[in-house]
Coordinates of N, CA and C and ligand atoms in Angstrom, one line a residue:
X1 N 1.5 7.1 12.7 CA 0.7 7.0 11.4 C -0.7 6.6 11.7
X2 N -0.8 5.9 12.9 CA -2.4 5.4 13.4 C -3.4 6.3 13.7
X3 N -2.3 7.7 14.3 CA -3.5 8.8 14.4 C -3.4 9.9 13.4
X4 N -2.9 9.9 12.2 CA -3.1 10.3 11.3 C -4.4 9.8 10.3
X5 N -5.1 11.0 9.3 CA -5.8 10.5 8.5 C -5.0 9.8 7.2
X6 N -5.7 8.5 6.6 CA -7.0 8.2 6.9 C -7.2 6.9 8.0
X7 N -6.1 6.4 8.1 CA -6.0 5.3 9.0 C -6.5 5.5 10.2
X8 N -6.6 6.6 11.3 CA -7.3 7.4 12.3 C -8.6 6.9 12.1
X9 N -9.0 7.6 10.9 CA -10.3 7.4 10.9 C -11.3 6.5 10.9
X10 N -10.6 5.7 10.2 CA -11.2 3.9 9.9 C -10.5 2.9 10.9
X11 N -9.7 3.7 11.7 CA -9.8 2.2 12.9 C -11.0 2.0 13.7
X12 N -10.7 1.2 14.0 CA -11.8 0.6 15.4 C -13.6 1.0 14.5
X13 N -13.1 1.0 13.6 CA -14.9 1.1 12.5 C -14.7 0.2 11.4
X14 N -14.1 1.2 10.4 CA -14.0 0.3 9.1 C -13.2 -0.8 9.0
X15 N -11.9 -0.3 9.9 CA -10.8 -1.2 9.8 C -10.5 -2.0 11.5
X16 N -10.2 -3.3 11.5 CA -9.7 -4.0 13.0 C -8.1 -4.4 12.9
X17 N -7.2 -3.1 12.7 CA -5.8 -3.9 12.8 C -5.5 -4.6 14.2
X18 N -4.7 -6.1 13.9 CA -4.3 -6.8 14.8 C -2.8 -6.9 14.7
X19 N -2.0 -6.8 15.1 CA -0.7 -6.7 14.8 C -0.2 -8.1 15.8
X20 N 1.1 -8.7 15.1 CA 1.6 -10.2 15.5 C 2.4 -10.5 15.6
X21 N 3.5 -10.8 16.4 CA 4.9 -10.6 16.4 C 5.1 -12.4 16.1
X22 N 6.2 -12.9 15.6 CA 6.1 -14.6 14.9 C 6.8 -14.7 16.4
X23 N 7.6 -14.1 17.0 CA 8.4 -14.3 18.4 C 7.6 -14.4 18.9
X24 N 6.1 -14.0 19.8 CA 5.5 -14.8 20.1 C 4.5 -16.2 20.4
X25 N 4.8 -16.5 19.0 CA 4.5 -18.1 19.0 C 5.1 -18.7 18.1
X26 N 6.6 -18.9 18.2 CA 7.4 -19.4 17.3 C 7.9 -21.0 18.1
X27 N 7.7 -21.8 17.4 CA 7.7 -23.3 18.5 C 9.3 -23.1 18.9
X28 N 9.8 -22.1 17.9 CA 11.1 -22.9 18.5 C 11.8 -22.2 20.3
X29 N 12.6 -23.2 20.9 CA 12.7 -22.7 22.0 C 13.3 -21.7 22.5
X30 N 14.5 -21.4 21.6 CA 15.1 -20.2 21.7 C 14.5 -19.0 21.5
X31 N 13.6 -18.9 20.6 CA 13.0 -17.8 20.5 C 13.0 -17.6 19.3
X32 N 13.9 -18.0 18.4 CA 14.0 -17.7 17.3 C 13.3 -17.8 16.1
X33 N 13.1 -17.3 15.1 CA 12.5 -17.1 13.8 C 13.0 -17.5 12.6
X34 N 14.7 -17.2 12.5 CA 14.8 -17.5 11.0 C 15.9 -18.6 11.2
X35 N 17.0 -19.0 10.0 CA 17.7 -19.5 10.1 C 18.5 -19.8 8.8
X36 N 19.7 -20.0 8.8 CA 20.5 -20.0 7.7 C 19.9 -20.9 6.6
X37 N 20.5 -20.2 4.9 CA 19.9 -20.7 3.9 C 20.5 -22.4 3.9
X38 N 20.1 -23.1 3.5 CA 19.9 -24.1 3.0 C 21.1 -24.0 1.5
X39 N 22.0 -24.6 1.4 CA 23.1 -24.2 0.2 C 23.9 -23.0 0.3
X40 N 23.7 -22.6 1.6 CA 24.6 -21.4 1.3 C 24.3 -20.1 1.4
X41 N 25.3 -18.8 1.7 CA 25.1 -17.9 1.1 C 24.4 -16.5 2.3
X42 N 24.7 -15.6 2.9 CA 24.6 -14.4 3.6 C 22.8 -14.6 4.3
X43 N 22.8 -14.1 5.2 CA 21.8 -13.8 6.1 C 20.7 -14.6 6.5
X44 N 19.7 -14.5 6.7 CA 19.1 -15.6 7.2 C 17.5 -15.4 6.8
X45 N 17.1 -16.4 6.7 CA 15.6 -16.8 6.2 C 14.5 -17.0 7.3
X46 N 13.5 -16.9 7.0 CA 12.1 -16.6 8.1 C 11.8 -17.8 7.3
X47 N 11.5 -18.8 8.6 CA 11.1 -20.5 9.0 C 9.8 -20.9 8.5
X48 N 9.2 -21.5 7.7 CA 7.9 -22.2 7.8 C 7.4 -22.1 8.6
X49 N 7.7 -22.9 9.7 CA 7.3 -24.0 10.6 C 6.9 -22.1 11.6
X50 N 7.6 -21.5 11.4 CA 7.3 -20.4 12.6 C 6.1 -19.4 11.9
X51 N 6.1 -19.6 10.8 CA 4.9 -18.5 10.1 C 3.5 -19.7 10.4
X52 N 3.7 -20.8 10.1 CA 2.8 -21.5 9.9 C 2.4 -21.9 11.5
X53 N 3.2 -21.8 12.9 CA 2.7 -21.9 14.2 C 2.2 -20.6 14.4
X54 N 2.6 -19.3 13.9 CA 1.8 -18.3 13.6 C 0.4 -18.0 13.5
X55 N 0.0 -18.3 11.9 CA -1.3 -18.8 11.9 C -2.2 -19.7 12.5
X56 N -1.4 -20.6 12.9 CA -2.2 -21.9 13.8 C -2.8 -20.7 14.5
X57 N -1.6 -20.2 15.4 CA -2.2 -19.2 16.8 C -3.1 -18.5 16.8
X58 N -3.1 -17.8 15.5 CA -4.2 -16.8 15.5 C -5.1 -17.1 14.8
X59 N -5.5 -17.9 13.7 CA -6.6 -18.6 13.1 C -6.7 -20.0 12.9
X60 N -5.9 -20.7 13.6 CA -5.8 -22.0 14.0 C -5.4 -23.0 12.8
X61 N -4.9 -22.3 11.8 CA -4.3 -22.6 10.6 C -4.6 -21.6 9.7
X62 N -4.1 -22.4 8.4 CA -4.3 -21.3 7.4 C -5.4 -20.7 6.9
X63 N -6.0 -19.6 7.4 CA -7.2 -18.7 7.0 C -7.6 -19.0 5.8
X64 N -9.3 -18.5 6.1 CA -9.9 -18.9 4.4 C -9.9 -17.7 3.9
X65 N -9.5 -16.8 4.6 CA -8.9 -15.4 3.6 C -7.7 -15.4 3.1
X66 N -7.5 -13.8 2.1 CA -6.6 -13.8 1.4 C -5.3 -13.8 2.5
X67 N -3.8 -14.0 2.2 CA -2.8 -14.1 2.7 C -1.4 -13.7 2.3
X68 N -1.2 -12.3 2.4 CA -0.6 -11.8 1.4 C 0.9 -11.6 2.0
X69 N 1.8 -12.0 1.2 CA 3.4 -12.3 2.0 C 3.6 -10.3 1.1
X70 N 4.3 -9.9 1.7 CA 4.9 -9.0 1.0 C 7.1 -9.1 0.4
X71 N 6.8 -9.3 -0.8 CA 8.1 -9.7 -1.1 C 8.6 -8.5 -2.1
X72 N 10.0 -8.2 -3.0 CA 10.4 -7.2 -4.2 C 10.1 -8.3 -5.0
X73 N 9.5 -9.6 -4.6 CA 9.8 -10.8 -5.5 C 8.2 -11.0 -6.3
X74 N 7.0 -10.0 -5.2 CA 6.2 -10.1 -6.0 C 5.0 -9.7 -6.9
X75 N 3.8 -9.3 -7.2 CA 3.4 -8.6 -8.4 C 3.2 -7.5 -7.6
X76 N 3.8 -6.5 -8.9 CA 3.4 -5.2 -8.3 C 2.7 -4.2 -7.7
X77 N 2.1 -3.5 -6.9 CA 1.7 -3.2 -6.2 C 1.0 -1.9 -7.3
X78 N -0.1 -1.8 -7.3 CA -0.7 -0.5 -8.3 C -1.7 -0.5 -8.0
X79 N -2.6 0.8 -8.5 CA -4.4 1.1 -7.8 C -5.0 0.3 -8.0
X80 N -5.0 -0.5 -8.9 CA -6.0 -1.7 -9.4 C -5.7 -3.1 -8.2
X81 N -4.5 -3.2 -7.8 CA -4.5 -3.9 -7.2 C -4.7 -3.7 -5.9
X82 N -4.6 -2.0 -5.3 CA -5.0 -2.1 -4.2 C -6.7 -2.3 -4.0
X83 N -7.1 -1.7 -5.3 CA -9.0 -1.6 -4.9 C -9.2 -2.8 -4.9
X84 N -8.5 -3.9 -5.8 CA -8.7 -5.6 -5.7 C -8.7 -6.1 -3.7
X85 N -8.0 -5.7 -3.2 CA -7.5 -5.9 -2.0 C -8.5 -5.3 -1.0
X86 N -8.9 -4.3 -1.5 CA -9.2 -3.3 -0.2 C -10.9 -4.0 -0.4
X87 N -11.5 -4.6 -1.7 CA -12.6 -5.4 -1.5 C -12.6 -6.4 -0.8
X88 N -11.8 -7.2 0.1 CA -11.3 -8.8 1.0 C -12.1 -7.4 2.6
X89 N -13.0 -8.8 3.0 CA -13.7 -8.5 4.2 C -12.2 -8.8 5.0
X90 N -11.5 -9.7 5.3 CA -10.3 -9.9 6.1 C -8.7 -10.0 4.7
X91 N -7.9 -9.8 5.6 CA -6.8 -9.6 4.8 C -5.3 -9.8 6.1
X92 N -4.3 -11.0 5.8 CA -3.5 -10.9 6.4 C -2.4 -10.4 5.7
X93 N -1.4 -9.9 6.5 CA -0.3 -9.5 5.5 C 0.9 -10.2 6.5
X94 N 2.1 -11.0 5.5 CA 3.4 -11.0 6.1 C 4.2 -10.6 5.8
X95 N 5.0 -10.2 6.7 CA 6.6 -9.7 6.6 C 7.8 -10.5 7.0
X96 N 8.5 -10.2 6.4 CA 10.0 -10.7 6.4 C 11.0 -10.0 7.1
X97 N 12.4 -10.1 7.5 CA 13.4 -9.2 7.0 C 14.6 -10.1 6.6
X98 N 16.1 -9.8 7.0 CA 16.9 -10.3 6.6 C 16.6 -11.2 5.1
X99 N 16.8 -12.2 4.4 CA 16.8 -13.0 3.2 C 15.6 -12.8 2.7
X100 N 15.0 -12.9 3.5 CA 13.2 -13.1 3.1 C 12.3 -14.0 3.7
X101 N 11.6 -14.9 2.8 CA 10.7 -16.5 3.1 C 11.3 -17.3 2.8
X102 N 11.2 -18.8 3.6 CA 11.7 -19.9 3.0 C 10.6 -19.3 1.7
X103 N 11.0 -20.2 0.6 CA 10.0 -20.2 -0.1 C 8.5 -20.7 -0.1
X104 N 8.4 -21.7 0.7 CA 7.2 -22.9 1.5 C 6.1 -21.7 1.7
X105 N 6.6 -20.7 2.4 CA 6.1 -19.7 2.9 C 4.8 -19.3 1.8
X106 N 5.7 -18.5 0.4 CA 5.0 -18.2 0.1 C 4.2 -18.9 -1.1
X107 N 4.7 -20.5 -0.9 CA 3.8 -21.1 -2.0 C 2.9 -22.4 -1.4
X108 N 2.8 -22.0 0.1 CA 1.7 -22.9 0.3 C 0.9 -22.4 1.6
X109 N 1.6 -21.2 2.4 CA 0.9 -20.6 3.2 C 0.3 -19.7 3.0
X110 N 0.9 -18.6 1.9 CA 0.4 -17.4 1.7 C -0.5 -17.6 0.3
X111 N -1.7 -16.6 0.0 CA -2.3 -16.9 -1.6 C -1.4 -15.9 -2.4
X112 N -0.9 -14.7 -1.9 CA -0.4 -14.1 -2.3 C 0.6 -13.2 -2.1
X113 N 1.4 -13.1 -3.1 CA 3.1 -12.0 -3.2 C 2.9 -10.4 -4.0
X114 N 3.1 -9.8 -2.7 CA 2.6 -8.5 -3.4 C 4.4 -7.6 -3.4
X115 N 4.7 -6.9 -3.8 CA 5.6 -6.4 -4.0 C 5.2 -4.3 -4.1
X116 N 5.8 -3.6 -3.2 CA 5.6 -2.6 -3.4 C 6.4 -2.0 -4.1
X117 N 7.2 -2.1 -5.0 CA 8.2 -1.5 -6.1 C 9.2 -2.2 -6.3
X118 N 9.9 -1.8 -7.3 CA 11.4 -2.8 -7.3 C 12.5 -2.1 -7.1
X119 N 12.5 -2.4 -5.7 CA 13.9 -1.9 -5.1 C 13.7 -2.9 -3.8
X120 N 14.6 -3.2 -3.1 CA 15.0 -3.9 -1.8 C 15.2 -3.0 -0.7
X121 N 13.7 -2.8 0.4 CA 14.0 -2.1 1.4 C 14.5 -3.6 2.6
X122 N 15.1 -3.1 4.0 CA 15.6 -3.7 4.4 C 14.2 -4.6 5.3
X123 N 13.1 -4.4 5.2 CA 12.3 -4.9 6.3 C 10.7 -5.1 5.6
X124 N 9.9 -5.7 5.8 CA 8.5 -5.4 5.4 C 7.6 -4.9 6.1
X125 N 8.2 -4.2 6.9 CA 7.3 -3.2 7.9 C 7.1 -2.1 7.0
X126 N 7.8 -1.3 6.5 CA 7.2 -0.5 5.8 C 6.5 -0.8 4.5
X127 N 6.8 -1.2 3.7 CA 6.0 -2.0 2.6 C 4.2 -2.4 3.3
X128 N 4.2 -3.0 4.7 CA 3.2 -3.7 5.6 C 2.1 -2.0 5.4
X129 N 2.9 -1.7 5.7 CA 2.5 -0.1 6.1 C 2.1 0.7 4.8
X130 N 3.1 0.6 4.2 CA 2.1 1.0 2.9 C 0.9 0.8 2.4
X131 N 0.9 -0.8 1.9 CA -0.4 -1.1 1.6 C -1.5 -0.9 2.6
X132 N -1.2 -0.9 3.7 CA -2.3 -0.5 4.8 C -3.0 0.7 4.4
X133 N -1.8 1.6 4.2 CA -2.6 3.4 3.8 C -3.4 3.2 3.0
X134 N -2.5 2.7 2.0 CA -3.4 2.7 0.6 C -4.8 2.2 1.3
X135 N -5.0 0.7 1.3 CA -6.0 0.3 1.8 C -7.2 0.9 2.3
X136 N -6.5 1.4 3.3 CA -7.4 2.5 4.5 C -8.0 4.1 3.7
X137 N -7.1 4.2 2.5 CA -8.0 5.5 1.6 C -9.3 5.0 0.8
X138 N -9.0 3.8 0.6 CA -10.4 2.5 0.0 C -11.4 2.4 0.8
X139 N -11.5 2.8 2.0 CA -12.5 2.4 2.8 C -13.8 3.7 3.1
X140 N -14.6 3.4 3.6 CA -15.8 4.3 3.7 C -15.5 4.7 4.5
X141 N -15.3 6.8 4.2 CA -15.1 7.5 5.5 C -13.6 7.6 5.5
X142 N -13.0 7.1 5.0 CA -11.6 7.5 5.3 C -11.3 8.5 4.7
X143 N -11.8 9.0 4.2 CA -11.1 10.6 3.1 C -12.4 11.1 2.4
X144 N -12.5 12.3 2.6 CA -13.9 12.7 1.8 C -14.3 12.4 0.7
X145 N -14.9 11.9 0.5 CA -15.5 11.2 -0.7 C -14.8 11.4 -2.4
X146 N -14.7 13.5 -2.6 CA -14.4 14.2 -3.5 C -12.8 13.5 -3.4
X147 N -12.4 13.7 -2.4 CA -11.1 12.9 -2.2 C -10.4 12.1 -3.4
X148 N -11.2 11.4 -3.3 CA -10.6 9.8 -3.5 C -11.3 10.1 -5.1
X149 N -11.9 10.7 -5.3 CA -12.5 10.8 -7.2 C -11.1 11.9 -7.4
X150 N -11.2 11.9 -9.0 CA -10.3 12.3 -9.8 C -9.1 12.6 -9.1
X151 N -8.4 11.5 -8.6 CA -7.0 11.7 -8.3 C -6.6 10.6 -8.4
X152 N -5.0 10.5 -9.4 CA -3.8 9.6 -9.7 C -4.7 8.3 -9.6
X153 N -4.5 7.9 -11.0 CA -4.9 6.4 -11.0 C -6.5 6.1 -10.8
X154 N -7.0 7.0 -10.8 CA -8.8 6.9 -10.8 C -9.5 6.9 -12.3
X155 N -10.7 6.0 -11.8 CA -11.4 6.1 -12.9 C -11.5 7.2 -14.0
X156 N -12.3 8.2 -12.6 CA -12.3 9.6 -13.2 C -11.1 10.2 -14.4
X157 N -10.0 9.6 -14.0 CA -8.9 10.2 -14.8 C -8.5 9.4 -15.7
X158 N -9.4 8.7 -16.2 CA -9.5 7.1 -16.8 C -7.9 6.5 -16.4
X159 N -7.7 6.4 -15.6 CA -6.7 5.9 -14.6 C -4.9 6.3 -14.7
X160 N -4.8 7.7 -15.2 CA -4.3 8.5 -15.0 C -3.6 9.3 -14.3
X161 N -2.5 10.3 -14.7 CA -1.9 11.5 -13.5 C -3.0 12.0 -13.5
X162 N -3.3 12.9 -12.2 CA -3.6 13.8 -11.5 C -3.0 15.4 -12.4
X163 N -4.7 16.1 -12.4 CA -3.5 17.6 -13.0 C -3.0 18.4 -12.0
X164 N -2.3 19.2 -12.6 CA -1.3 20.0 -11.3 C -2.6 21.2 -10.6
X165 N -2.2 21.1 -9.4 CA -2.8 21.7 -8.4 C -2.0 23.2 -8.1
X166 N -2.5 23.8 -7.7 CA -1.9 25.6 -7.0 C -2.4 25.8 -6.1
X167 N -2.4 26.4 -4.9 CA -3.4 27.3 -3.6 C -2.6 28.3 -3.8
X168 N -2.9 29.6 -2.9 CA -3.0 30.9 -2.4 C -1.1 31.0 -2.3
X169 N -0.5 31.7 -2.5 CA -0.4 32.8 -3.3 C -0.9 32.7 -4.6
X170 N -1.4 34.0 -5.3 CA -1.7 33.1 -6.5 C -0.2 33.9 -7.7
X171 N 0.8 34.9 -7.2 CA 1.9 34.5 -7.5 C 2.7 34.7 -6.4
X172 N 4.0 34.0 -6.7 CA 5.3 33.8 -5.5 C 6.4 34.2 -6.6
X173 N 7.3 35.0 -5.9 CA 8.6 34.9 -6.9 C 8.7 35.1 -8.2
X174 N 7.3 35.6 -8.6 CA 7.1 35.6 -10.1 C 6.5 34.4 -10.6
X175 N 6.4 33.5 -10.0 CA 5.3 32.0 -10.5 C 4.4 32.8 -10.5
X176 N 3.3 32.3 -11.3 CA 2.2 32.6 -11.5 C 1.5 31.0 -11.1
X177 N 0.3 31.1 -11.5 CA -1.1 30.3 -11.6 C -1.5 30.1 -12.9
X178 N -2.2 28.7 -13.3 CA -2.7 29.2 -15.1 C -3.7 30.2 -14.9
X179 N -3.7 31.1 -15.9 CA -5.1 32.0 -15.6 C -6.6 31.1 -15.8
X180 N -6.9 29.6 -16.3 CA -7.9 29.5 -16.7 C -8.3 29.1 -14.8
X181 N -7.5 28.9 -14.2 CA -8.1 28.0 -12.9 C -8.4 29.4 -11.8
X182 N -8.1 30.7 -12.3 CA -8.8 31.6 -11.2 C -9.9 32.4 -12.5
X183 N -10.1 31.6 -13.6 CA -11.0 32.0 -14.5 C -12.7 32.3 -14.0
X184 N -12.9 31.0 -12.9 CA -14.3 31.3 -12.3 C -15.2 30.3 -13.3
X185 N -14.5 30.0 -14.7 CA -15.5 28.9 -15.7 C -14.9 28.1 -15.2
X186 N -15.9 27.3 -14.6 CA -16.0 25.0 -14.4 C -15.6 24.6 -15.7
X187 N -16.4 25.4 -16.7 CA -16.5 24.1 -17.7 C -14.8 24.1 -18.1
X188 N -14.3 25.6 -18.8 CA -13.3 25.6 -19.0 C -12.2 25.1 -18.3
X189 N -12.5 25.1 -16.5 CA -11.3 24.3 -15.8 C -11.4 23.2 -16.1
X190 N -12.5 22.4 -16.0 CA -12.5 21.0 -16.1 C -11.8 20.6 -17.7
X191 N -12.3 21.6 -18.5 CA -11.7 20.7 -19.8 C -10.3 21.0 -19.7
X192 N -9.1 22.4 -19.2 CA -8.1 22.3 -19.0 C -7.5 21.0 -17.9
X193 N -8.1 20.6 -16.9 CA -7.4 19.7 -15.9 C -7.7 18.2 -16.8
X194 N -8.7 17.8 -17.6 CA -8.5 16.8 -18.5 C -7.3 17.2 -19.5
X195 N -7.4 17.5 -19.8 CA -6.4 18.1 -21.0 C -4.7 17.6 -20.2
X196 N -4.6 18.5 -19.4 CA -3.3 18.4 -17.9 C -3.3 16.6 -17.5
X197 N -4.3 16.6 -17.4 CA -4.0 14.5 -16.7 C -3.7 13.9 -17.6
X198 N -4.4 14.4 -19.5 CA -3.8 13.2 -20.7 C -2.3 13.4 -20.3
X199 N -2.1 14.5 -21.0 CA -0.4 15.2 -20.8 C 0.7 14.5 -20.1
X200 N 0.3 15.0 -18.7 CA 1.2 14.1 -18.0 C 1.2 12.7 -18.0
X201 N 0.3 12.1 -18.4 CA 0.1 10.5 -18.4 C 0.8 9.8 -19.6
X202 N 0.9 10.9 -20.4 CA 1.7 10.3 -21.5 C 3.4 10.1 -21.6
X203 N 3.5 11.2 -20.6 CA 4.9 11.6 -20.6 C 5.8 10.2 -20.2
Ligands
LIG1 C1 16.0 -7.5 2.3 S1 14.4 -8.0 1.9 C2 14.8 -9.6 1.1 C3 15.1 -9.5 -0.3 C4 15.3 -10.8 -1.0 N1 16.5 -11.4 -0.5 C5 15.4 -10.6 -2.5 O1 16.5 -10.5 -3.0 O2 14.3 -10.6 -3.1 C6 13.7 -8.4 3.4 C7 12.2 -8.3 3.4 O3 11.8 -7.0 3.3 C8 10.5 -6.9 2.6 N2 10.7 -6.1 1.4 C9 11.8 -5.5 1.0 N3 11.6 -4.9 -0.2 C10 10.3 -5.0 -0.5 C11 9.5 -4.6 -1.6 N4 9.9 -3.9 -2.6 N5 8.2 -4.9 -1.5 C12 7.7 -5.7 -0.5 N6 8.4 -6.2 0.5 C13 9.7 -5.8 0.5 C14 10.1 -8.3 2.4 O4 9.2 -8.8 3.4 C15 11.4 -9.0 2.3 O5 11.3 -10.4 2.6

């Protein structure tokens, strides 16, 4: 995914990912990270004391930047909130797996609980990984400029679906193309692909 766009393009410029494993600076001696819930009840919880010797390590406590735990437990994850995010000069993200956070975690280490949908994947590496993309399409240079205007959730589309797109063939199997978009009139396409982004947005 690193050497893919846009994340390719905004490393080592726009963007400085550092990646952290809590196993290596976790006080405890075994090595370990999580540990059974507290009252009971299936799989195991990721330690305070190990996130928080974490941070020590790498910013000697808890950073004056934002601190974002990634949980299904918290607000959801949408363009507004990634452009909120992708404005933070630094940004840490944590992950979980098995149970999740003590809670401590996320109510006195981290500022914030982001949630990328509501469903329960098994790990926050990908979640981690998501908001990163997103992020990295936010940044200067990551995607051509045209890019990142009028598509899903943009201003341009007063924050909006995207209208439907076609390339070459311009028919297959008897699909066709609308005729206004090999019409050659701007004005007319533009007022059709507005027209196409209310539509679907409403649906
Ligand atoms: C199996 S989940 C824990 C689910 C937790 N026991 C619950 O019911 O809310 C393990 C970890 O995966 C990550 N994760 C899973 N689904 C996620 C989602 N939708 N958004 C963000 N992180 C998620 C989080 O880091 C979470 O702590």
């Amino acid at each position: 995914m690193c050497e893919q766009r846009p994340l390719a393009t905004v490393l080592g410029s726009e963007l400085d990912l550092r990646l952290f494993n809590y196993r290596d600076t976790t006080p405890l001696r075994s090595g370990e990270v999580d540990d059974e819930p507290y009252g009971g009840g299936p799989g195991l919880v990721l330690r305070v004391d190990v996130v928080a010797a974490a941070l020590d390590a790498v910013y000697g406590g808890v950073p004056d930047h934002r601190v974002v735990a990634l949980t299904p437990q918290g607000r959801q994850l949408t363009q507004p909130v990634v452009d909120e995010l992708a404005a933070e000069e630094r940004l840490t993200l944590l992950s979980s797996r098995s149970e999740g956070f003590d809670e401590r975690i996320v109510s006195h280490l981290a500022s914030d609980a982001i949630s990328i949908g509501p469903y329960v994947l098994s790990g926050g590496e990908l979640p981690a990984l998501v908001l990163l993309d997103a992020l990295a399409r936010r940044l200067p240079g990551a995607i051509r400029a045209e890019s990142g205007s009028f598509e899903s959730f943009s201003g341009d589309l007063e924050g909006g679906l995207e209208y439907p797109q076609y390339t070459r063939p311009p028919e297959f199997r008897g699909w066709g193309v609308p005729e206004v978009l090999v019409s050659g009139d701007h004005r007319r396409i533009e007022a059709w692909r507005r027209e196409q982004s209310r539509a679907r947005s409403l649906r």
